[in-house]
Amino acid sequence: MEMTVIVAHCFGEDQTYPILAAPSCKAKDYTDWEKLIEKVIETWVANGADTTVAGHRTLVHDKLDESSPLFGILSDIPGLSLYTGSHSITLDFDYKHIFKRFCTLLRSSNGLVLGNGRRMHAKKLEYYLTWLEDCDKEKAMRLLYPDDPQDVPRAIELMCAVTRLGRIDPTMPPYTNPGQIPDVITYIDFKTIRMLGDLFQNLLEPFVNPTLSLSQPVIHLSTFAHLLYSFYHSHRRSFMPNQLYYDSQTLVKNVIFCIAKQQRLDASQPFFLPDIGDDPIELLFAFLCMCGGHNSALYYKQGIDRLRAAQDIGGVYSCNPDLRHGHRRLNLLRTEHLDHMHRGMWSGDILSRNVNLHACWLNGHDTAISVLSISPTYPEDFDYDGIFSNPNIDMLCVFGAGLYPGITEGDDEEDISVQTVLPETTNAGDPSSSCVEVDPVNPDSVPDEIEQEQLVLDLEDQLKTLNTLAA
């Protein structure tokens, strides 16, 4: 039997609160889930206790009203979607899942497109990652083709490696000899890697750097949201799957809303950013599986009993944090000081009253423009003032008309941010000669686009690049 469980997790607490457990029915579709979510919210609010399409339809349908206590804080943030569900409830996606999906996309054979149409994928990174001092061929392979694609520390390690790689200047020694003109293809590749590194850094820093004050993560996430918008606005599905774009922007939106809610509720209280994740809920279900000897077959009554037992186990660990042994897939990094990150370890100022959301958002806006203005991205893709002057366009509704990537009916292309497999053979040559097969697909279905990458720059583009390098 399958069972649907809805669990509440409150900011500032480790404990979770199961509020619904019911047998699942395969015949139900998203409209049934929409009604269920609405009923749960109504019941939750009435008692005084303060799938994606269903969540969107339920939690992105009412525009924030001027009478809302949040309106004064959020209404002047350009590009922020102000659509919520009843009682200003917002949708969210766990940040660790977003990390993993970005890495899975990057590890795929098609990869992603950035800048002037340059594609970055595992084959190229397998070669370029070895340019890092602490990354040999073997380590690059472990990062790009992990045994466990759900390994969060490995995903973060790859994102950090790409960020560091983007800081390399391929026009300088030892990558280019003095007096020699740098390789045009390599130069363009590193422009793409640099943009990707900026994107990853602004997504990672808010969650892995405990020295940041709360204003700094907001600036980073604003920068991430603006960069993501411009890249998607320019390349659309070639850059990333629609679902991943929607989920990533929803993550940022929820952070902004949650901080604003804390400011209205009690601005003197801290806001611990990692609380927006679903780790406590995942741990609850880990304990539930453990109670059943990791046997997924169960009756409804057994499920209820195990849920109660799992709740008790979680309570024990919550009251005795010294007993926690950590969880490999949920840890951020494989370092002792971050394996068991908790509120007490966050040394930065995280009092919600010390955050000016509007100023931080505009700071991120300016940072994104400074990054994009020296990149191959077209100016019209980061003309945020002009784009968001249209009231029907925001970070989620990219092109207006009420159309949302990954949500609009008929927009159902496959989300390729899924796991890859370890290749059987590798070629240690440069990116143009690397022929690693990483996906079990028909080779004839992919090569056209990938093999023609070296021709992506026409003669005029190459001459412009050579003139720039020579200057």
PDB file of C-alpha atoms in Angstrom, residues 366-379 381-383:
ATOM      1  CA  ASP A 366      23.246  45.622 -10.024  1.00  0.00           C
ATOM      2  CA  THR A 367      25.676  42.751  -9.433  1.00  0.00           C
ATOM      3  CA  ALA A 368      23.995  40.669 -12.139  1.00  0.00           C
ATOM      4  CA  ILE A 369      24.213  43.548 -14.614  1.00  0.00           C
ATOM      5  CA  SER A 370      27.925  43.991 -13.864  1.00  0.00           C
ATOM      6  CA  VAL A 371      28.468  40.288 -14.617  1.00  0.00           C
ATOM      7  CA  LEU A 372      26.361  40.237 -17.773  1.00  0.00           C
ATOM      8  CA  SER A 373      27.654  43.514 -19.215  1.00  0.00           C
ATOM      9  CA  ILE A 374      31.099  41.943 -19.807  1.00  0.00           C
ATOM     10  CA  SER A 375      29.644  38.664 -21.093  1.00  0.00           C
ATOM     11  CA  PRO A 376      28.365  37.718 -24.567  1.00  0.00           C
ATOM     12  CA  THR A 377      24.760  38.027 -23.299  1.00  0.00           C
ATOM     13  CA  TYR A 378      22.637  40.424 -25.357  1.00  0.00           C
ATOM     14  CA  PRO A 379      21.767  43.697 -23.522  1.00  0.00           C
ATOM     15  CA  ASP A 381      18.226  40.032 -21.995  1.00  0.00           C
ATOM     16  CA  PHE A 382      19.306  41.987 -18.909  1.00  0.00           C
ATOM     17  CA  ASP A 383      17.363  45.209 -19.424  1.00  0.00           C
TER      18      ASP A 383
END
